[in-house]
Tab-separated table of C-alpha atoms and ligand atoms in Angstrom:
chain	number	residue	atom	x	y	z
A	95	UNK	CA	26.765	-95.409	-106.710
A	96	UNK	CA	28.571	-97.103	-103.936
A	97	UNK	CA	30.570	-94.073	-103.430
A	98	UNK	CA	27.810	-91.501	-102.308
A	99	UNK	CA	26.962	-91.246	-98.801
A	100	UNK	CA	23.604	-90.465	-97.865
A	101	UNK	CA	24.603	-88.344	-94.770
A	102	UNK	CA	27.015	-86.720	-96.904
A	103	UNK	CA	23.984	-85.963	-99.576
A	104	UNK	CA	22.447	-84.274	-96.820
A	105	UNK	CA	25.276	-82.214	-95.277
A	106	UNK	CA	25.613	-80.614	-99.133
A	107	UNK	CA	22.371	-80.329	-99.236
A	108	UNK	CA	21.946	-78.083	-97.188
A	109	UNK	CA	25.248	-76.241	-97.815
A	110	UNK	CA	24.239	-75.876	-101.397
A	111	UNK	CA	20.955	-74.917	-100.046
A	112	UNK	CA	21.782	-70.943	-100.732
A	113	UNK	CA	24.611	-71.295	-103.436
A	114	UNK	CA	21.686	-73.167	-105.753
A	115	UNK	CA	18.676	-70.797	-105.110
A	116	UNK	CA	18.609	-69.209	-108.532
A	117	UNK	CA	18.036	-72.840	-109.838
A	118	UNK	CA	15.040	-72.929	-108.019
A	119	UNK	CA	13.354	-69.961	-109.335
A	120	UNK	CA	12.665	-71.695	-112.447
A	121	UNK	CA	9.243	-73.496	-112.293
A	122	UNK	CA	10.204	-75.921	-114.369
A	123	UNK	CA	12.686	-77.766	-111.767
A	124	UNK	CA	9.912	-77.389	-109.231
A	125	UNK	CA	8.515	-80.550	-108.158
A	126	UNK	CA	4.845	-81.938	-107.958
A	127	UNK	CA	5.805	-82.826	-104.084
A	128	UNK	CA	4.589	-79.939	-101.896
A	129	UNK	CA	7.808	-77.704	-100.970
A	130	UNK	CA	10.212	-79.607	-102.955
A	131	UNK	CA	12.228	-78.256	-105.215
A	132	UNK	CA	14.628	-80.065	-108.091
A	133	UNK	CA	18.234	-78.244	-108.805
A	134	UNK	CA	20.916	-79.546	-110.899
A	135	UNK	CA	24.149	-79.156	-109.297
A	136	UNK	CA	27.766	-80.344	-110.221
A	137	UNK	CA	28.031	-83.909	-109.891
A	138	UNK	CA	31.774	-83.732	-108.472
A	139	UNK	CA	30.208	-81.680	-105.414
A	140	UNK	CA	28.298	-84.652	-104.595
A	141	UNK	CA	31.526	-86.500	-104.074
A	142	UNK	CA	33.586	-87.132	-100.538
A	143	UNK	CA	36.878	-84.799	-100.788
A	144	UNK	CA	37.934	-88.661	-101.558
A	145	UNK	CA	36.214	-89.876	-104.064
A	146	UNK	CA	36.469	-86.633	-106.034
A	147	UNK	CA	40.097	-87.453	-107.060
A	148	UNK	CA	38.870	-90.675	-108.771
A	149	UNK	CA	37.008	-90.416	-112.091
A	150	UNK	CA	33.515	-88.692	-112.073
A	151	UNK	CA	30.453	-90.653	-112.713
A	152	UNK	CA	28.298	-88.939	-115.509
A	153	UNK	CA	25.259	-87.111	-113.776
A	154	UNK	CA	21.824	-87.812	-114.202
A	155	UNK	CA	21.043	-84.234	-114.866
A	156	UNK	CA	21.061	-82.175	-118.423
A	157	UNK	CA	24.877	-82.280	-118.895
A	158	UNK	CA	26.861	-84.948	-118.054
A	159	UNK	CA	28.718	-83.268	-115.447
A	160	UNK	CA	25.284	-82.009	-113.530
A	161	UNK	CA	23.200	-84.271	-111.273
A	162	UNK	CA	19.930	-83.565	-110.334
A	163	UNK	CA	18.629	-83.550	-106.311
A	164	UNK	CA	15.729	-82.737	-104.414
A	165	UNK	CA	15.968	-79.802	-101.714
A	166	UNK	CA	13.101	-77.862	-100.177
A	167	UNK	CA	12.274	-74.564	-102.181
A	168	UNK	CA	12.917	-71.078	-100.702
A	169	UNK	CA	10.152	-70.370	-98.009
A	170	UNK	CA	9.858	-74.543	-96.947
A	171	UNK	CA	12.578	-76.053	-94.328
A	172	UNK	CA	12.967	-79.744	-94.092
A	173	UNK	CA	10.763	-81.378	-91.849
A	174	UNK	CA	12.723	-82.868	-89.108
A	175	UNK	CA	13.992	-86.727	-88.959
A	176	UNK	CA	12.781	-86.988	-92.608
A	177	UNK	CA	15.209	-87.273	-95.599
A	178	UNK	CA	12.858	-85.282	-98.116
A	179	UNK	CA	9.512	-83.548	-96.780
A	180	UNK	CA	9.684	-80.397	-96.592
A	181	UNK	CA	7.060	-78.178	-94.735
A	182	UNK	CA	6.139	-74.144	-95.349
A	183	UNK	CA	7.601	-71.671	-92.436
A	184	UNK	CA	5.408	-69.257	-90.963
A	185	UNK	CA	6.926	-66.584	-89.827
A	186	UNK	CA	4.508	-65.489	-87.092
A	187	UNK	CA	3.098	-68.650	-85.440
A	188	UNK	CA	-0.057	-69.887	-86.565
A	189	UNK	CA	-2.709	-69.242	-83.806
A	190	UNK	CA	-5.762	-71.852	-84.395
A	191	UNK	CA	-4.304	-72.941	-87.685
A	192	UNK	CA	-1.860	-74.507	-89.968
A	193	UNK	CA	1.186	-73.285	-91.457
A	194	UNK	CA	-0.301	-74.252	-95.274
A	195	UNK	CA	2.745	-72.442	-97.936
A	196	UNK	CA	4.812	-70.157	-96.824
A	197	UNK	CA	2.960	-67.436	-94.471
A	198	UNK	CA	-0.165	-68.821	-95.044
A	199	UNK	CA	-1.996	-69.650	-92.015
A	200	UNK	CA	-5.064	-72.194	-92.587
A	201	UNK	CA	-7.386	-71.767	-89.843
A	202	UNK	CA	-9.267	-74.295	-88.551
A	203	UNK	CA	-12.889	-75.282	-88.627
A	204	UNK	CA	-15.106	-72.720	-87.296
A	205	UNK	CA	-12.355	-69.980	-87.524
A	206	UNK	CA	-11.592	-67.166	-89.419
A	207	UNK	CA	-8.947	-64.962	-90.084
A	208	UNK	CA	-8.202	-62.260	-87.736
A	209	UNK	CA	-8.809	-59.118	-90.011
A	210	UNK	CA	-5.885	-57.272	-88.795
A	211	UNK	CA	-3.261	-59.919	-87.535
A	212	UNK	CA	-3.801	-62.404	-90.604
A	213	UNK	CA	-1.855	-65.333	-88.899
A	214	UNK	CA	-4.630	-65.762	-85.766
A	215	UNK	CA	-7.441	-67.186	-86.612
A	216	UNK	CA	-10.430	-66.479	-84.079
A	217	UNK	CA	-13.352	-67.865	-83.353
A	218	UNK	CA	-16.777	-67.761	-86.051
A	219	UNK	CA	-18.804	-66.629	-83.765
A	220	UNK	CA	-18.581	-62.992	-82.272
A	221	UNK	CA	-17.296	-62.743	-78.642
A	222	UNK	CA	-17.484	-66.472	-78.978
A	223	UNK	CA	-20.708	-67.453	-77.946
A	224	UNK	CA	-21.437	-65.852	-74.550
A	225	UNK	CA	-24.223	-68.308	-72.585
A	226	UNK	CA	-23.611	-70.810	-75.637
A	227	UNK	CA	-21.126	-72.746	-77.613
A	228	UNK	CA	-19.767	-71.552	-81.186
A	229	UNK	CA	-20.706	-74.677	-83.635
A	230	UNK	CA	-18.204	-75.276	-86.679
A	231	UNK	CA	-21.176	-73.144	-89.526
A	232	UNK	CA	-20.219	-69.906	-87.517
A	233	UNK	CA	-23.506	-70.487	-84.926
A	234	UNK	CA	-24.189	-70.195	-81.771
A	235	UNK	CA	-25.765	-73.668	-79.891
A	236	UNK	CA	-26.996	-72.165	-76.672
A	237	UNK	CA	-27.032	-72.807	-73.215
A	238	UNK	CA	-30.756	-73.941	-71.834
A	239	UNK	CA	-32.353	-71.071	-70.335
A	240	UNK	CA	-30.953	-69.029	-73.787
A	241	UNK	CA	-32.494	-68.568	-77.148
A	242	UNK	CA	-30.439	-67.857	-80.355
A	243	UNK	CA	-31.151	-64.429	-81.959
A	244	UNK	CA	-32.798	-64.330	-85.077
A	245	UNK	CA	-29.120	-64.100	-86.795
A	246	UNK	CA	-28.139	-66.843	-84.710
A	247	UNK	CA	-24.617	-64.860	-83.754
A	248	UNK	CA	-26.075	-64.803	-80.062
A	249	UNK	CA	-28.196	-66.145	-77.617
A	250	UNK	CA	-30.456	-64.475	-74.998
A	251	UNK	CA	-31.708	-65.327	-71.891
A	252	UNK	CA	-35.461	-66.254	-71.619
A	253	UNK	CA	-37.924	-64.671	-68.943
A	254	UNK	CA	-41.169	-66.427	-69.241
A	255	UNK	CA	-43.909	-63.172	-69.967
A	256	UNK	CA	-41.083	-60.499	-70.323
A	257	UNK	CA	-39.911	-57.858	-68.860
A	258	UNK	CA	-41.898	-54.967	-69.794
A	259	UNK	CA	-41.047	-51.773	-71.398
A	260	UNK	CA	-38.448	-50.942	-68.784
A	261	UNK	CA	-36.761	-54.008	-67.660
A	262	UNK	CA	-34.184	-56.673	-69.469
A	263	UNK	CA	-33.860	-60.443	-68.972
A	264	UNK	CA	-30.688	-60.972	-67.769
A	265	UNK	CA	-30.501	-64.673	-67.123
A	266	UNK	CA	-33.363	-67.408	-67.313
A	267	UNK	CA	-36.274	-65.986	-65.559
A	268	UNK	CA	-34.836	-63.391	-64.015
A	269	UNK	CA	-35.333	-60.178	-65.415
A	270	UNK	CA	-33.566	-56.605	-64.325
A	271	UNK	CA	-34.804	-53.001	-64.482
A	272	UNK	CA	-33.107	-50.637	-66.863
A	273	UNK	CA	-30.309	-48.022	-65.698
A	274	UNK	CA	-32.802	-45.284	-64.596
A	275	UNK	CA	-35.534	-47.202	-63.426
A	276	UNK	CA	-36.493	-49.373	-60.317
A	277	UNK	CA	-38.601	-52.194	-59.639
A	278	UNK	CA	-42.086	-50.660	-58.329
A	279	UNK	CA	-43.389	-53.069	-55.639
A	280	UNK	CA	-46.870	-52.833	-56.124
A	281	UNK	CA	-47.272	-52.825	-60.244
A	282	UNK	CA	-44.161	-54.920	-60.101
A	283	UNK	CA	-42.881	-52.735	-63.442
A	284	UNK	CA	-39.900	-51.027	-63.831
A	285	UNK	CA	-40.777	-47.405	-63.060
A	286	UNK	CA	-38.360	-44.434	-63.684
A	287	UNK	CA	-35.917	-42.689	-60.623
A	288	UNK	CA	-34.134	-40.476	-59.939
A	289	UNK	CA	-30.689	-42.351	-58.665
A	290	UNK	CA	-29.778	-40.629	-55.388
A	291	UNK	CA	-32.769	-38.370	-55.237
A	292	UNK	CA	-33.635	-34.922	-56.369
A	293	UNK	CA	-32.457	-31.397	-54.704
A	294	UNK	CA	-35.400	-29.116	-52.743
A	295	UNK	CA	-37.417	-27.740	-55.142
A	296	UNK	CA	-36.804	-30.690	-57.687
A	297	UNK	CA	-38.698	-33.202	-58.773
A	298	UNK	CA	-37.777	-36.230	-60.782
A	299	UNK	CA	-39.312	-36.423	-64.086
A	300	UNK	CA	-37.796	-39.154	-66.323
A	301	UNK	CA	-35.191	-41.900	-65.790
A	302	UNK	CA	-32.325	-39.454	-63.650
A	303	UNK	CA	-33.385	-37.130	-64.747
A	304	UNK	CA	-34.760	-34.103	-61.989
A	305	UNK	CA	-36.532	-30.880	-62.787
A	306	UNK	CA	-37.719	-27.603	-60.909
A	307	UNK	CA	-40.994	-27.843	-59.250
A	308	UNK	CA	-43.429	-25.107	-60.141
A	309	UNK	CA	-42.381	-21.852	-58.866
A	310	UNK	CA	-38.802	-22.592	-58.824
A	311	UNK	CA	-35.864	-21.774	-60.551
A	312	UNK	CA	-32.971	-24.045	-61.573
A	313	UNK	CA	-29.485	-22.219	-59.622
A	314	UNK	CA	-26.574	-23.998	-59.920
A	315	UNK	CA	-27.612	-27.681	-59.565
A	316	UNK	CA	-30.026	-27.030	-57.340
A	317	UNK	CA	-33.119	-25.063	-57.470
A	318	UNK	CA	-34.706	-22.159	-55.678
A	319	UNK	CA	-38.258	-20.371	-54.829
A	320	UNK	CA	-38.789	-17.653	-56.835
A	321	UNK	CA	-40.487	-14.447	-55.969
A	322	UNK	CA	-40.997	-12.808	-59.219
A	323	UNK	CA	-43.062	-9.712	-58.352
A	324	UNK	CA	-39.706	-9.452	-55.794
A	325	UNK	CA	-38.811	-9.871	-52.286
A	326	UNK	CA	-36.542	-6.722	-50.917
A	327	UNK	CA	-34.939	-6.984	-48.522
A	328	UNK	CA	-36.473	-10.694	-47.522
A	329	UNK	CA	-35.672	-14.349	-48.440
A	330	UNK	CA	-38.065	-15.939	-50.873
A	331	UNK	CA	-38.830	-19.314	-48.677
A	332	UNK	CA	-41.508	-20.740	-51.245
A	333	UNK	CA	-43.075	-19.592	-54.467
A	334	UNK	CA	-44.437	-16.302	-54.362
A	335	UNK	CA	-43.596	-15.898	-50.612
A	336	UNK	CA	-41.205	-13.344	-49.365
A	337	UNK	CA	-40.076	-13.453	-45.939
A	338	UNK	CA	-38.858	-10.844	-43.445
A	339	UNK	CA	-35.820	-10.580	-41.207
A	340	UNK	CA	-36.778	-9.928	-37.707
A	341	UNK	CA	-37.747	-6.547	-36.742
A	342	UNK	CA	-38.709	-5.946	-40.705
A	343	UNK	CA	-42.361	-6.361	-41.959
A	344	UNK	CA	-43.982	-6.828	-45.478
A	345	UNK	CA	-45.369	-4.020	-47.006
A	346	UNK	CA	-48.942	-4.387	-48.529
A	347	UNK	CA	-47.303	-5.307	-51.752
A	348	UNK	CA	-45.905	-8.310	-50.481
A	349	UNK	CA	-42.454	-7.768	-52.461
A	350	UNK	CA	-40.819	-5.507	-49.782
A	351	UNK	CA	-39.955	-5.967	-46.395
A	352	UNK	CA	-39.518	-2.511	-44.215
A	353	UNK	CA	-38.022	-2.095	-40.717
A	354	UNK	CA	-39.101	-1.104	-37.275
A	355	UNK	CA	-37.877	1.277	-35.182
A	356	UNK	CA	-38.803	1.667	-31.616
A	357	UNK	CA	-38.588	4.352	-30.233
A	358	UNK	CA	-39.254	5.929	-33.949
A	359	UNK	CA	-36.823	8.123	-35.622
A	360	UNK	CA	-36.626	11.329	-34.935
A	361	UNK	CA	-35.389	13.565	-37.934
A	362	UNK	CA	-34.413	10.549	-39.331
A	363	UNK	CA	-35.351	7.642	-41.627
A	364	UNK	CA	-35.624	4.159	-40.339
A	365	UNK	CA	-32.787	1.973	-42.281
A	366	UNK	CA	-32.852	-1.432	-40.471
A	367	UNK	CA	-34.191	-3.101	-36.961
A	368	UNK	CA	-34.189	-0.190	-34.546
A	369	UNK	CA	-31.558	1.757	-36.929
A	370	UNK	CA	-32.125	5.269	-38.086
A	371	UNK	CA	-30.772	6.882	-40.726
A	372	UNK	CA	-30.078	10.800	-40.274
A	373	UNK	CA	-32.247	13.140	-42.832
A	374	UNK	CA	-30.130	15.603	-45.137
A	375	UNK	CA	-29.273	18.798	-42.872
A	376	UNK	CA	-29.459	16.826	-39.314
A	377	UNK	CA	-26.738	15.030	-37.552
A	378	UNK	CA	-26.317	12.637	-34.939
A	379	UNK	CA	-26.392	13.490	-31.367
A	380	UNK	CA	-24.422	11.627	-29.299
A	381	UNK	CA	-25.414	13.048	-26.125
A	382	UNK	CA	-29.437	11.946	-27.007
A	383	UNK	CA	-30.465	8.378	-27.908
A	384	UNK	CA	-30.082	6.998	-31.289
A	385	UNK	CA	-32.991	7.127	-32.489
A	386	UNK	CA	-32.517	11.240	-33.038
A	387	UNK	CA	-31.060	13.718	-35.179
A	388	UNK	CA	-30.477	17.485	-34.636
A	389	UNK	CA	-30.476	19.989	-37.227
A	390	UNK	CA	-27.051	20.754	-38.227
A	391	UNK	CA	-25.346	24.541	-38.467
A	392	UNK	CA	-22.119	24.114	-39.508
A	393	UNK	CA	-20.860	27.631	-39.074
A	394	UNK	CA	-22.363	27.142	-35.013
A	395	UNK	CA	-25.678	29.440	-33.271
A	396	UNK	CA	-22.860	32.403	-31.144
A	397	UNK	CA	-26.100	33.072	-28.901
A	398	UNK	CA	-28.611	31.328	-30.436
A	399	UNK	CA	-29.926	27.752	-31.028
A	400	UNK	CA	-30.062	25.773	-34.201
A	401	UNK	CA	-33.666	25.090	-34.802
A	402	UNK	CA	-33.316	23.418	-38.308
A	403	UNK	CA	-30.608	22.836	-40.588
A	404	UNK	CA	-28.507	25.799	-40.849
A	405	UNK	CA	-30.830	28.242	-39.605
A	406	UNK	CA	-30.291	29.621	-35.445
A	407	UNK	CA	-32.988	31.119	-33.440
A	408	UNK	CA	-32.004	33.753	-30.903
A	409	UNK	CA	-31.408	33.446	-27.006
A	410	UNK	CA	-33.723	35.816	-25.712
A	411	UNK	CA	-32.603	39.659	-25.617
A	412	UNK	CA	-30.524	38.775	-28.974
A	413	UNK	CA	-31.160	39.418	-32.806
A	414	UNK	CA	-29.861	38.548	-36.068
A	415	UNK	CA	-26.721	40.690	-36.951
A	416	UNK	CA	-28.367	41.285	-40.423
A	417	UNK	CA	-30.452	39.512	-42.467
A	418	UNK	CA	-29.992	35.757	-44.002
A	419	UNK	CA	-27.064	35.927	-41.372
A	420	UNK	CA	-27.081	33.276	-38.584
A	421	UNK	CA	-25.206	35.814	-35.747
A	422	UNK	CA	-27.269	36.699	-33.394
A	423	UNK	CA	-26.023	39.980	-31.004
A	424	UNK	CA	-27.252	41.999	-28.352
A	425	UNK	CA	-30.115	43.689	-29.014
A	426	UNK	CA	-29.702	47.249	-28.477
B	42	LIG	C1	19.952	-88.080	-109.943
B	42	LIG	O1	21.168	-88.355	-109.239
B	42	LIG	C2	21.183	-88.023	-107.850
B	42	LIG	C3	22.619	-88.293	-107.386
B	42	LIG	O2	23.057	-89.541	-107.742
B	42	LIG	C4	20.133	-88.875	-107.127
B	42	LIG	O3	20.134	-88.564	-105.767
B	42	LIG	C5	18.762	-88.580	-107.736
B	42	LIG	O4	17.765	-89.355	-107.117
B	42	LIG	C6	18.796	-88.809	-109.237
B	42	LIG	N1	17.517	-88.295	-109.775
B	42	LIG	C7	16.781	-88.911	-110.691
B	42	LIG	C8	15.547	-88.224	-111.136
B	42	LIG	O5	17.153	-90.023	-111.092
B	43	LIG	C1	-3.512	-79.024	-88.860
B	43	LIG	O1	-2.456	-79.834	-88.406
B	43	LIG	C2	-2.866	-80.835	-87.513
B	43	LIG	C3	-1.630	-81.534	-87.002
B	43	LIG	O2	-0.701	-81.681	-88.017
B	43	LIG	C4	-3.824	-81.771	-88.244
B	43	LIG	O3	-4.260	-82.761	-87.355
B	43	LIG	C5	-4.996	-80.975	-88.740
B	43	LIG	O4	-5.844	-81.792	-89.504
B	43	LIG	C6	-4.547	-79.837	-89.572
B	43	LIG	N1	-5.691	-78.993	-89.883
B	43	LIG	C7	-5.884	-78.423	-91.066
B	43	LIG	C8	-7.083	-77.550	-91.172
B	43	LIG	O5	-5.124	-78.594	-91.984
């Protein structure tokens, strides 16, 4: 045996690595030894470029020419500085584990497998333990001032007598009021508001939650009076109540506001503050105020007035030219 090499065993080794695979498929060869497998490989390929000239030594293996060795089967690599162990390759790094066989991750005490990315392992306990410590059984131990749910995945903080309906204990004594809700000062409970406050006309009526007072109506996000008998020609200021412009009063109905106009109209309807509207058959005067309206002849009075629409009275001394006609001539 003088003539093998160990280095040189080696350096084949792992030449013959790939040329020798198909030896290793056969369970048979495969050694007890975690990782290592036994091929039988020509005996002469053992030997230095040297010694092969010489005579061959008889193998060990199941010819004469064959010799058996040891070389880490297909997923294992040799461990470093070692002649002969041979350790499984992950090929994702094992997070909070071992590399067990080949891409099997063994995670460690108090982990388990990451559903989705199988070589992490993460923690037992969910979100690992917030205000505690995850113990290797997959339970919480918690922090003083914390109590472990009844499922012992989490732990809670303790307020001495509660918190009431409203509020939560957020750390050891020390409890908070719901979103919603506010600490009342005098019951000391967690009453319900309205964040920001509610809009005229709105009150708040559950945890931010605002809603029309009585008598008013939701309009856009806000809400208004409403004035449902009606409110002409007014602004509804409050329930029920209609309010006038200036110059314009209620009627008795309370639902319409009329205007004023001083001096009053004459032949004419008053429209707004101190505004009149001409009646059908009178126009507007501009040589009198504007509060008065003329009767209108469109075809003109020749020697005559217009007393009302379309229809001329005589000047003195002068008649109608004929009947229905609005001439007047000379009477004769
Ligand atoms: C067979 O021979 C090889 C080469 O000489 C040697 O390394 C190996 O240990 C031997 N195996 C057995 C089972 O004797
Ligand atoms: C993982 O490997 C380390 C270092 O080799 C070892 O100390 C530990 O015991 C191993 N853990 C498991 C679960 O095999």
């Amino acid at each position: 045996m003088s003539s093998y090499k160990a280095n040189d065993i080696l350096l084949l080794v792992s030449l013959l690595l790939v040329s020798v695979t198909f030896l290793c498929a056969d369970d048979t060869y495969r050694n007890r030894r975690a990782g290592i497998c036994t091929v039988e490989v020509p005996t002469i390929q053992l030997l230095s470029e040297h010694d092969r000239k010489g005579p061959i030594p008889l193998g060990n293996g199941s010819r004469p020419t064959l010799s058996k060795i040891d070389v880490c089967c297909s997923g294992y690599a040799r461990v470093p500085h070692t002649y002969y162990g041979c350790e499984p390759i992950c090929d994702k790094k094992c997070e909070n584990g071992n590399c067990t066989a080949p891409n099997v991750c063994t995670c460690k005490k108090g982990y388990i497998h990451d559903p989705i990315e199988l070589h992490k392992c993460i923690p037992e306990c969910p979100i690992g333990c917030l205000h505690g410590v995850c113990t290797v059984n997959g339970h919480c131990s918690c922090d003083s001032g914390y109590q472990l749910s009844p499922n012992k995945k989490y732990c809670h903080a303790v307020c001495a007598g509660g918190c009431g309906a409203n509020g939560e204990c957020v750390e050891y004594n020390r409890c908070r009021c719901k979103a919603g809700y506010v600490l009342d000062p005098v019951s000391k409970n967690c009453v319900f508001h309205c964040e920001g406050g509610c809009a005229n006309g709105a009150v708040c009526v559950a945890p931010n939650t605002c809603a029309c007072k009585q008598g008013f109506l939701k309009q856009g996000s806000g809400c208004v009076a409403a004035c449902p008998k009606g409110c002409n020609n007014g602004d509804c200021i409050a329930p029920n109540t209609c309010k006038c412009k200036p110059g314009w009063t209620l009627d008795k109905t309370g639902t319409n506001c009329e205007p004023h106009c001083n001096p009053e109209c004459l032949n004419s309807i008053c429209v707004g503050l101190n505004e009149c509207a001409c009646r059908k058959g009178y126009v507007r005067d501009p040589r009198i105020s504007a509060n008065r309206c003329v009767a209108d002849c469109p075809g003109g009075c020749p020697n005559g007035q217009c007393s009302a629409p379309n229809f001329c009275i005589c000047n003195p001394g002068f008649v109608k030219e004929s009947k229905g006609s609005q001439n007047c001539v000379r009477r004769t």
